[in-house]
Amino acid sequence: MSTTKTIKSALISVFSKDGLEPIVRKLHEHNVSIYSTGGTEEFIKNLGIPVIPVEDVTSFPEILGGRVKTLHPKIFGGILNRQNNETDVQQMKEFDIPQIDVVIVDLYPFEKTVASGASESEIIEKIDIGGISLIRAAAKNFNDTVIVASVNEYSLFLEMISQGNATTTLEQRRLLATKAFHTSSHYDAAIFNYFNTDESVLKVSIDECQILRYGENPHQKGFFFGDFDAIFTKLHGKELSYNNLLDVDAAVNLILEFKNQSPTFAILKHNNACGIATRRSMKEAYLDALSGDPTSAFGGVLIANGKIDEATANEINSLFCEVVIAPSYDEKALNILQEKKNRIILIIKDVPLPQRQLRTCLNGILVQDKNNITDNKEALKSVTITTPTNLEIEDLIFASKICKNTKSNTIVLAKNGQLIAAGTGQTSRVDALKQAIEKANSFGFDLKGAVMASDAFFPFPDCVEIAKNAGITAVIQPGGSIKDELSINYCNENKVAMVFTGTRHFKH
């Protein structure tokens, strides 16, 4: 039997009529019999094209306010019958079931209804029953039946029947069936996640996918599954890469720690801040962030917590950077930043980010709540005789925010609202501290009066001793070691202030 099928009949029942007219006209042009229901039936009639009401086939009207329209053996028999099965062919004749070659259906907008803040009763009514059943039936029987399950497939289907003179190949029907099962599974996942309160069950389905140039390295394929445009408006530049996106994610999470605060500018490289400063103006914040590590800033991702003005843009323009992110730009600043053809310029929108984090692990997925605790003055517990000054407290909180968003093991050194240096991703906390001190010294920073933040407790006093000898006068750490007293005693003997937060901020 030929795998090419000629379309002679179609069932069309859709929620959205956008883009439907050209398909209906093309089917009519090829003398295809069209069955339909409700609003879709009226739409087709208004085009002046003959349409057969489904109730004429079923001898049963729509009931329950439209909840039941197509759920009938004569409809599903017409879709599910196997044309090469003698028993099916005989039963089609016996029960006078019309053959249905094409099903065009789209589902009630469940996700949009939920996002709109509608009441639960309105949301429940947007759980499609007939549509989802039609999709599964037609997709299951792709050997004989064509399924068009979403407006996203309208143009593809129209191209198929236009080029094939209302015929389809088995490969085309299988392709549309695959897309249909994606539509139905995504829809079911959205409904489940609306109802689900069991955190031990995970269902993730993302419609949007961007194919990236490559992954972390050129020999790796890369994809981004997500709605990038929901978070950013891209104003200029080349396409973002896999590594760009990771850095942008790290930059956004860091700058959110400084939302609605004084002008703060951060420069990130390989997911870690190499420079960040809080100042009276954005230009000052940028320049002091850059001075923290002008070498690493080359090719980095830049992010501000407020508008980038002309003066700041002029300074940025002399640096090669991959991405610039801000809530807004003035017109002159934007013109300056756009002088570099490939520089990516993004406006970040004020939208909530996901509160759960996922990553692959072995043959599964690790899931955790997002680390939403930001250390503040109220959380600090002074554990030493020497207490930090008000300025030191400000710097301790500043350093803690950076530490939270830096790869473990990490030590952050800060002074006067500026990142002096950080030791990142080390296997020992002592190594992290030594790395930070060496880096600070290499860029000419005076560590006298600086503060130190650690993402986890000190099991021994070695770190506070090294820090004190470098000139550091105050320390912030979570505490919780059975040997906390060793570090506390050293600080007391050497007039170093230490505060505990009670919260560890590992970031692996």
Coordinates of C-alpha atoms in Angstrom, one line a residue:
M1 CA 0.0 0.0 0.0
S2 CA 1.3 3.5 -0.9
T3 CA 2.5 5.6 2.0
T4 CA 1.3 8.7 0.3
K5 CA -2.2 9.7 1.3
T6 CA -4.6 12.0 -0.5
I7 CA -6.6 14.2 1.8
K8 CA -10.4 13.9 1.2
S9 CA -11.8 15.0 4.5
A10 CA -10.7 17.2 7.5
L11 CA -12.0 17.9 11.0
I12 CA -11.2 21.4 12.1
S13 CA -12.0 22.5 15.7
V14 CA -9.7 25.3 17.0
F15 CA -9.7 27.9 19.7
S16 CA -7.6 30.5 17.8
K17 CA -8.5 31.2 14.2
D18 CA -5.3 33.1 13.4
G19 CA -3.7 31.8 10.3
L20 CA -6.5 29.3 9.6
E21 CA -8.1 30.9 6.6
P22 CA -5.4 30.0 4.0
I23 CA -5.6 26.4 5.1
V24 CA -9.4 26.2 4.8
R25 CA -9.3 27.8 1.4
K26 CA -6.5 25.4 0.2
L27 CA -8.5 22.4 1.4
H28 CA -11.6 23.6 -0.3
E29 CA -9.7 24.2 -3.5
H30 CA -8.9 20.5 -3.5
N31 CA -12.5 19.5 -2.8
V32 CA -11.8 18.3 0.8
S33 CA -14.9 17.7 2.9
I34 CA -14.7 19.8 6.1
Y35 CA -16.3 18.9 9.4
S36 CA -16.3 21.4 12.2
T37 CA -17.8 22.5 15.5
G38 CA -19.1 25.7 17.2
G39 CA -17.1 28.9 16.6
T40 CA -14.8 27.2 14.0
E41 CA -17.8 26.1 12.0
E42 CA -19.2 29.6 12.0
F43 CA -15.8 31.0 10.9
I44 CA -15.6 28.6 8.0
K45 CA -19.2 29.4 6.9
N46 CA -18.4 33.1 7.0
L47 CA -15.6 32.4 4.4
G48 CA -18.3 31.1 2.1
I49 CA -17.0 27.6 2.3
P50 CA -19.2 24.5 2.8
V51 CA -18.8 22.9 6.3
I52 CA -20.5 19.9 7.8
P53 CA -21.4 20.2 11.5
V54 CA -20.0 17.4 13.7
E55 CA -23.5 16.9 15.2
D56 CA -24.8 15.9 11.7
V57 CA -22.3 13.0 11.9
T58 CA -22.9 12.1 15.5
S59 CA -26.6 12.8 15.6
F60 CA -25.9 14.4 19.0
P61 CA -25.7 18.1 19.8
E62 CA -23.0 19.8 21.8
I63 CA -23.8 19.5 25.5
L64 CA -22.6 20.7 28.9
G65 CA -21.8 24.2 27.7
G66 CA -19.5 22.9 24.9
R67 CA -17.5 20.6 27.2
V68 CA -18.7 17.6 25.0
K69 CA -18.6 18.2 21.2
T70 CA -16.4 15.7 19.4
L71 CA -16.2 12.8 22.0
H72 CA -18.1 10.2 19.9
P73 CA -17.3 6.9 18.3
K74 CA -18.2 8.2 14.8
I75 CA -15.5 10.9 15.2
F76 CA -12.8 8.8 16.8
G77 CA -13.6 5.9 14.6
G78 CA -13.1 8.1 11.6
I79 CA -9.7 9.2 13.0
L80 CA -8.4 5.9 14.4
N81 CA -9.4 3.4 11.8
R82 CA -6.6 1.5 10.1
Q83 CA -7.1 1.6 6.4
N84 CA -5.2 -1.6 5.8
N85 CA -7.1 -3.6 8.4
E86 CA -10.1 -5.5 7.0
T87 CA -12.0 -5.6 10.3
D88 CA -11.7 -1.8 10.6
V89 CA -12.8 -1.3 7.0
Q90 CA -15.9 -3.5 7.6
Q91 CA -16.8 -1.7 10.8
M92 CA -16.5 1.7 9.2
K93 CA -19.1 0.6 6.7
E94 CA -21.3 -1.2 9.2
F95 CA -21.6 1.8 11.5
D96 CA -21.5 4.4 8.7
I97 CA -18.4 6.1 10.0
P98 CA -16.9 8.8 7.8
Q99 CA -13.2 8.7 7.1
I100 CA -11.3 11.7 8.6
D101 CA -7.9 12.2 7.0
V102 CA -6.8 15.4 8.7
V103 CA -7.4 16.8 12.2
I104 CA -6.7 20.4 12.8
V105 CA -7.1 21.4 16.4
D106 CA -5.5 23.7 19.0
L107 CA -5.9 23.6 22.7
Y108 CA -7.5 26.0 25.1
P109 CA -4.9 28.4 26.4
F110 CA -4.3 26.9 29.8
E111 CA -0.9 28.5 30.5
K112 CA -2.0 31.9 29.4
T113 CA -5.0 31.7 31.6
V114 CA -2.9 30.7 34.6
A115 CA -0.5 33.5 33.9
S116 CA -3.3 36.1 33.7
G117 CA -4.2 35.5 37.3
A118 CA -7.6 34.1 36.5
S119 CA -9.7 32.4 39.1
E120 CA -9.4 28.6 39.6
S121 CA -12.8 28.0 38.0
E122 CA -11.7 29.9 34.8
I123 CA -8.5 27.9 34.8
I124 CA -10.3 24.6 35.1
E125 CA -12.5 25.5 32.1
K126 CA -9.3 25.9 30.1
I127 CA -8.3 22.2 30.6
D128 CA -9.0 20.9 27.1
I129 CA -10.6 17.4 26.9
G130 CA -11.9 17.0 23.4
G131 CA -8.9 18.7 21.8
I132 CA -6.3 16.7 23.6
S133 CA -8.1 13.5 22.8
L134 CA -8.3 14.3 19.1
I135 CA -4.6 15.1 19.1
R136 CA -3.6 11.8 20.7
A137 CA -5.9 9.8 18.4
A138 CA -4.8 11.4 15.2
A139 CA -1.1 11.3 16.2
K140 CA -1.3 7.6 17.2
N141 CA -2.8 6.8 13.7
F142 CA -0.2 8.8 11.8
N143 CA 0.1 6.0 9.3
D144 CA -3.3 7.1 7.9
T145 CA -4.1 10.4 9.5
V146 CA -2.6 13.9 9.5
I147 CA -2.6 15.8 12.8
V148 CA -2.0 19.6 13.0
A149 CA -2.0 20.2 16.7
S150 CA -1.0 23.9 17.0
V151 CA -1.0 27.2 15.2
N152 CA 2.8 26.8 15.2
E153 CA 2.3 24.0 12.6
Y154 CA -0.1 25.9 10.3
S155 CA 2.5 27.2 7.9
L156 CA 4.3 23.8 7.7
F157 CA 1.0 22.0 6.9
L158 CA 0.0 24.6 4.4
E159 CA 3.3 24.2 2.6
M160 CA 2.9 20.4 2.6
I161 CA -0.5 20.4 1.0
S162 CA 0.3 23.2 -1.4
Q163 CA 3.4 21.4 -2.7
G164 CA 1.8 18.0 -2.6
N165 CA -1.6 18.9 -4.0
A166 CA -3.4 17.8 -0.9
T167 CA -1.3 14.7 -0.4
T168 CA 1.1 13.8 2.4
T169 CA 3.9 11.4 2.8
L170 CA 4.4 9.0 5.7
E171 CA 7.5 11.0 6.8
Q172 CA 5.4 14.2 6.9
R173 CA 2.7 12.6 8.9
R174 CA 5.2 11.2 11.4
L175 CA 6.8 14.6 11.7
L176 CA 3.5 16.2 12.5
A177 CA 2.6 13.4 14.9
T178 CA 5.9 14.1 16.7
K179 CA 5.1 17.8 17.0
A180 CA 1.6 16.8 18.2
F181 CA 2.9 14.6 21.0
H182 CA 5.2 17.5 22.1
T183 CA 2.1 19.8 22.2
S184 CA 0.1 17.3 24.2
S185 CA 2.9 16.4 26.7
H186 CA 3.8 20.0 27.3
Y187 CA 0.1 20.8 27.9
D188 CA -0.3 18.0 30.4
A189 CA 2.9 19.0 32.2
A190 CA 1.6 22.5 32.6
I191 CA -1.7 21.3 34.1
F192 CA 0.1 18.9 36.4
N193 CA 2.5 21.6 37.6
Y194 CA -0.5 23.9 38.3
F195 CA -2.0 21.3 40.6
N196 CA 1.1 19.6 42.0
T197 CA 2.3 20.2 45.6
D198 CA 4.5 17.2 45.9
E199 CA 8.1 18.4 45.7
S200 CA 9.4 14.9 45.2
V201 CA 7.9 14.8 41.6
L202 CA 9.5 16.8 38.8
K203 CA 8.0 17.5 35.4
V204 CA 9.7 20.0 33.2
S205 CA 8.6 21.0 29.7
I206 CA 9.9 24.0 27.8
D207 CA 8.5 25.1 24.5
E208 CA 11.2 27.6 23.5
C209 CA 14.6 26.4 22.2
Q210 CA 17.5 28.3 20.8
I211 CA 20.2 26.4 19.0
L212 CA 23.6 27.9 20.0
R213 CA 26.7 28.1 17.9
Y214 CA 28.2 25.4 20.2
G215 CA 28.5 24.5 23.8
E216 CA 31.3 25.3 26.2
N217 CA 33.7 24.2 23.5
P218 CA 33.4 24.1 19.7
H219 CA 33.2 20.3 19.6
Q220 CA 30.1 20.3 21.8
K221 CA 26.6 21.0 20.6
G222 CA 24.7 23.7 22.6
F223 CA 21.1 24.6 23.2
F224 CA 19.2 27.0 25.4
F225 CA 15.7 25.9 26.5
G226 CA 13.9 28.9 27.9
D227 CA 12.2 32.2 27.0
F228 CA 15.2 34.6 26.9
D229 CA 13.0 37.5 25.7
A230 CA 10.8 37.3 28.8
I231 CA 13.8 38.5 30.9
F232 CA 15.8 40.6 28.4
T233 CA 15.3 43.0 25.5
K234 CA 18.3 42.6 23.2
L235 CA 19.2 45.9 21.6
H236 CA 22.4 45.1 19.8
G237 CA 25.1 42.6 19.0
K238 CA 25.8 39.1 18.0
E239 CA 24.0 36.0 19.2
L240 CA 24.8 34.9 22.7
S241 CA 26.9 31.8 23.2
Y242 CA 26.6 29.0 25.7
N243 CA 29.3 30.6 27.9
N244 CA 27.8 34.1 27.4
L245 CA 24.5 32.8 28.8
L246 CA 26.2 31.2 31.9
D247 CA 28.0 34.5 32.6
V248 CA 24.8 36.5 32.1
D249 CA 23.0 34.2 34.6
A250 CA 25.7 34.7 37.1
A251 CA 25.8 38.5 36.5
V252 CA 22.0 38.8 37.0
N253 CA 22.0 36.8 40.2
L254 CA 24.8 38.9 41.6
I255 CA 23.4 42.3 40.7
L256 CA 20.0 41.3 42.2
E257 CA 21.8 41.4 45.6
F258 CA 22.1 45.2 45.0
K259 CA 18.7 45.9 43.6
N260 CA 17.3 49.4 44.5
Q261 CA 20.6 50.3 46.2
S262 CA 23.2 52.9 45.4
P263 CA 24.8 52.7 41.9
T264 CA 26.6 49.4 41.6
F265 CA 28.5 48.0 38.7
A266 CA 29.9 44.4 38.3
I267 CA 32.2 42.8 35.9
L268 CA 32.1 39.0 35.6
K269 CA 34.4 36.4 34.0
H270 CA 33.7 32.6 34.0
N271 CA 30.7 33.1 36.3
N272 CA 32.6 35.0 39.0
A273 CA 33.0 38.7 39.7
C274 CA 36.4 40.0 38.9
G275 CA 35.3 43.5 39.8
I276 CA 32.4 45.2 41.6
A277 CA 31.9 48.5 43.3
T278 CA 29.1 50.6 44.9
R279 CA 29.6 54.4 44.4
R280 CA 27.7 57.7 44.2
S281 CA 27.5 57.5 40.4
M282 CA 27.5 54.7 37.8
K283 CA 30.7 56.0 36.2
E284 CA 32.5 55.9 39.5
A285 CA 31.1 52.4 40.2
Y286 CA 32.3 51.1 36.8
L287 CA 35.8 52.6 37.1
D288 CA 36.3 51.1 40.5
A289 CA 34.9 47.8 39.5
L290 CA 37.3 47.8 36.5
S291 CA 40.3 48.7 38.7
G292 CA 39.6 45.6 40.8
D293 CA 41.0 43.4 38.0
P294 CA 41.5 45.2 34.7
T295 CA 43.2 42.1 33.2
S296 CA 40.3 39.7 33.8
A297 CA 37.8 42.3 32.7
F298 CA 38.9 41.9 29.1
G299 CA 36.1 40.0 27.3
G300 CA 33.9 40.0 30.4
V301 CA 30.2 40.5 31.1
L302 CA 29.3 43.9 32.5
I303 CA 26.1 44.6 34.5
A304 CA 24.7 47.6 36.3
N305 CA 21.9 48.0 38.8
G306 CA 20.7 51.2 37.3
K307 CA 20.7 53.4 34.1
I308 CA 24.0 53.6 32.2
D309 CA 24.6 57.2 31.2
E310 CA 26.8 58.8 28.5
A311 CA 29.8 59.3 30.9
T312 CA 29.7 55.6 31.9
A313 CA 29.3 54.4 28.3
N314 CA 32.3 56.5 27.2
E315 CA 34.4 54.6 29.8
I316 CA 33.0 51.2 28.9
N317 CA 33.6 51.8 25.2
S318 CA 37.4 51.6 25.6
L319 CA 37.1 48.0 27.0
F320 CA 36.6 44.9 24.9
C321 CA 33.6 43.2 26.6
E322 CA 31.2 40.6 25.4
V323 CA 27.9 41.7 27.0
V324 CA 26.6 44.9 28.7
I325 CA 23.4 44.6 30.9
A326 CA 21.4 47.3 32.6
P327 CA 17.8 48.2 33.4
S328 CA 18.0 51.1 31.0
Y329 CA 20.4 53.3 29.0
D330 CA 20.1 57.0 28.0
E331 CA 20.1 57.6 24.2
K332 CA 23.7 58.9 24.0
A333 CA 25.0 56.0 26.0
L334 CA 23.3 53.5 23.7
N335 CA 24.7 55.2 20.6
I336 CA 28.2 54.9 22.1
L337 CA 27.9 51.3 23.1
Q338 CA 26.5 50.3 19.7
E339 CA 29.7 51.5 18.0
K340 CA 31.1 48.0 18.5
K341 CA 29.3 45.7 16.1
N342 CA 29.4 42.5 18.1
R343 CA 29.0 43.9 21.6
I344 CA 25.8 42.4 23.0
I345 CA 23.6 45.1 24.7
L346 CA 20.7 43.9 26.9
I347 CA 18.0 45.6 28.9
I348 CA 17.1 43.4 31.9
K349 CA 13.4 43.4 32.8
D350 CA 12.0 43.4 36.3
V351 CA 10.6 39.8 36.3
P352 CA 10.8 37.0 38.8
L353 CA 13.3 34.3 38.2
P354 CA 12.7 30.6 38.9
Q355 CA 12.9 29.6 42.5
R356 CA 14.2 26.1 41.9
Q357 CA 17.6 25.2 40.4
L358 CA 18.2 22.1 38.2
R359 CA 21.4 20.5 37.0
T360 CA 22.2 17.1 35.6
C361 CA 24.0 14.6 37.8
L362 CA 25.0 11.1 36.9
N363 CA 22.0 9.6 35.3
G364 CA 19.5 12.0 36.9
I365 CA 18.9 15.6 37.9
L366 CA 19.7 17.5 41.1
V367 CA 17.0 20.0 42.2
Q368 CA 17.3 22.5 45.0
D369 CA 15.6 25.7 46.2
K370 CA 17.4 28.9 45.1
N371 CA 19.6 30.4 47.7
N372 CA 17.4 33.4 48.6
I373 CA 19.0 34.4 51.9
T374 CA 21.1 37.5 51.7
D375 CA 23.1 38.3 54.8
N376 CA 22.0 41.6 56.4
K377 CA 22.9 43.6 59.5
E378 CA 20.1 42.0 61.5
A379 CA 21.5 38.6 60.9
L380 CA 25.0 39.4 62.2
K381 CA 26.1 38.1 65.5
S382 CA 29.3 39.6 66.9
V383 CA 31.4 36.9 68.5
T384 CA 34.6 38.8 69.4
I385 CA 35.5 41.5 72.0
T386 CA 36.3 43.9 69.1
T387 CA 33.2 44.8 67.3
P388 CA 33.1 46.0 63.7
T389 CA 32.7 49.7 62.9
N390 CA 29.7 50.9 60.9
L391 CA 31.9 51.2 57.8
E392 CA 33.2 47.7 58.4
I393 CA 29.7 46.3 58.7
E394 CA 28.8 47.9 55.4
D395 CA 31.8 46.3 53.8
L396 CA 31.2 42.9 55.5
I397 CA 27.6 42.8 54.0
F398 CA 29.0 43.9 50.6
A399 CA 31.7 41.2 50.7
S400 CA 29.2 38.6 51.8
K401 CA 26.9 39.3 48.8
I402 CA 29.8 38.7 46.5
C403 CA 30.9 35.6 48.4
K404 CA 27.5 34.1 48.1
N405 CA 27.7 34.4 44.3
T406 CA 31.3 33.1 43.9
K407 CA 32.4 29.6 43.3
S408 CA 33.4 27.6 46.4
N409 CA 35.8 27.5 48.2
T410 CA 35.9 31.2 48.2
I411 CA 37.3 34.1 50.1
V412 CA 36.3 37.7 49.3
L413 CA 38.3 40.8 50.3
A414 CA 36.6 44.1 50.2
K415 CA 37.2 47.7 51.2
N416 CA 35.1 50.9 51.0
G417 CA 32.4 49.2 48.9
Q418 CA 34.8 47.7 46.4
L419 CA 35.9 44.2 45.6
I420 CA 39.6 44.1 46.2
A421 CA 40.2 40.5 45.3
A422 CA 38.6 37.0 45.6
G423 CA 40.1 33.5 45.8
T424 CA 37.6 31.4 43.8
G425 CA 37.0 27.7 43.3
Q426 CA 39.9 26.5 45.5
T427 CA 40.2 23.1 47.2
S428 CA 41.2 24.7 50.4
R429 CA 40.1 27.9 52.1
V430 CA 43.7 28.8 52.9
D431 CA 44.6 28.6 49.2
A432 CA 41.6 30.8 48.4
L433 CA 42.8 33.4 50.9
K434 CA 46.4 33.3 49.7
Q435 CA 45.2 33.7 46.1
A436 CA 43.0 36.7 47.1
I437 CA 45.9 38.4 49.0
E438 CA 48.3 37.8 46.2
K439 CA 45.9 39.2 43.6
A440 CA 45.1 42.3 45.7
N441 CA 48.8 43.0 46.1
S442 CA 49.5 42.5 42.4
F443 CA 47.0 45.3 41.6
G444 CA 48.5 47.6 44.3
F445 CA 45.6 47.5 46.8
D446 CA 46.3 48.3 50.5
L447 CA 44.6 45.6 52.5
K448 CA 45.0 47.6 55.8
G449 CA 41.4 48.1 57.0
A450 CA 39.9 45.6 54.5
V451 CA 37.4 43.0 55.5
M452 CA 37.2 39.3 54.6
A453 CA 34.2 37.1 53.8
S454 CA 34.1 33.3 53.7
D455 CA 31.4 31.1 52.3
A456 CA 31.8 28.6 55.1
F457 CA 33.3 28.3 58.6
F458 CA 36.9 28.2 59.6
P459 CA 37.8 24.8 61.2
F460 CA 41.2 26.3 62.2
P461 CA 42.5 29.8 63.0
D462 CA 45.0 29.7 60.1
C463 CA 42.8 31.8 57.8
V464 CA 42.2 34.6 60.3
E465 CA 45.9 34.6 61.2
I466 CA 46.9 35.1 57.5
A467 CA 44.2 37.7 57.1
K468 CA 45.3 39.7 60.1
N469 CA 48.9 39.7 59.0
A470 CA 47.8 41.0 55.6
G471 CA 46.0 44.0 57.3
I472 CA 42.4 42.7 57.4
T473 CA 40.5 44.0 60.4
A474 CA 37.0 42.4 60.2
V475 CA 35.7 39.0 59.2
I476 CA 32.3 37.6 58.3
Q477 CA 31.6 33.9 58.2
P478 CA 28.7 31.6 58.9
G479 CA 30.2 29.9 62.0
G480 CA 29.2 26.4 63.1
S481 CA 32.5 24.6 63.4
I482 CA 33.1 22.6 66.6
K483 CA 36.4 24.5 66.6
D484 CA 34.9 28.0 66.2
E485 CA 36.5 29.1 69.5
L486 CA 40.0 28.7 68.0
S487 CA 39.3 31.4 65.4
I488 CA 37.4 33.5 67.9
N489 CA 40.3 33.4 70.4
Y490 CA 42.8 34.4 67.8
C491 CA 40.7 37.4 66.8
N492 CA 40.3 38.4 70.5
E493 CA 44.0 38.2 71.1
N494 CA 44.7 40.3 67.9
K495 CA 41.8 42.8 68.0
V496 CA 40.1 41.5 64.9
A497 CA 36.3 41.8 64.7
M498 CA 34.4 38.7 63.7
V499 CA 30.7 38.3 63.0
F500 CA 28.7 35.1 62.4
T501 CA 25.8 34.9 60.0
G502 CA 24.5 31.4 60.7
T503 CA 24.1 30.8 57.0
R504 CA 26.5 28.9 54.8
H505 CA 26.8 30.0 51.1
F506 CA 28.5 27.2 49.2
K507 CA 28.2 27.5 45.4
H508 CA 29.5 24.5 43.6

